[in-house]
């Protein structure tokens, strides 16, 4: 137990402030909407399969670098895109609503260029890349060849 109660209270106060700042870091004043309007008749950059979504957008933009947001090291939002299976599992664990791209968190964040919650931060994905994501989700967000459609994807365990 502390000899100086005042000193312990001061340290506890600083710890509480540090935790609050760390918790709020990266949070915006305007949270993303639950749903947005999307155009599913857009022209995709590539065929909207998860194999292509992963290799042509997610891996290189969001998760392949050791310092990337969704790398095995970054783990922003608790997601790792370090390989196709991790990416698929993370997205199907509540970040995409199969068949409903407008109400999928991934689409709300990637298809909102300039919004404070835009993903990826900085330069937005191109419209054709965003379109491929939208069309993949609209098609039911099926697994790719390297992904298993386990319980998170609605398949049998």
Tab-separated table of C-alpha atoms in Angstrom, residues 4 11 14 26 36-38 40 67 72 78 103 114 123 125-126 129 133 148:
chain	number	residue	atom	x	y	z
A	4	UNK	CA	1.485	8.719	0.465
A	11	UNK	CA	-0.642	8.449	-10.380
A	14	UNK	CA	-2.622	10.210	-14.785
A	26	UNK	CA	-8.346	7.568	-33.867
A	36	UNK	CA	-25.358	4.187	-46.915
A	37	UNK	CA	-26.741	4.152	-50.454
A	38	UNK	CA	-24.539	2.166	-52.839
A	40	UNK	CA	-24.358	-2.118	-57.296
A	67	UNK	CA	3.003	-1.329	-40.057
A	72	UNK	CA	-0.530	-9.025	-38.067
A	78	UNK	CA	-9.002	-6.298	-34.034
A	103	UNK	CA	-25.301	-1.804	-44.391
A	114	UNK	CA	-13.447	12.258	-47.507
A	123	UNK	CA	-6.071	8.330	-50.101
A	125	UNK	CA	-9.711	3.392	-52.753
A	126	UNK	CA	-10.510	4.078	-56.390
A	129	UNK	CA	-11.901	-0.923	-56.418
A	133	UNK	CA	-15.967	-4.704	-52.786
A	148	UNK	CA	-12.974	-21.879	-45.664
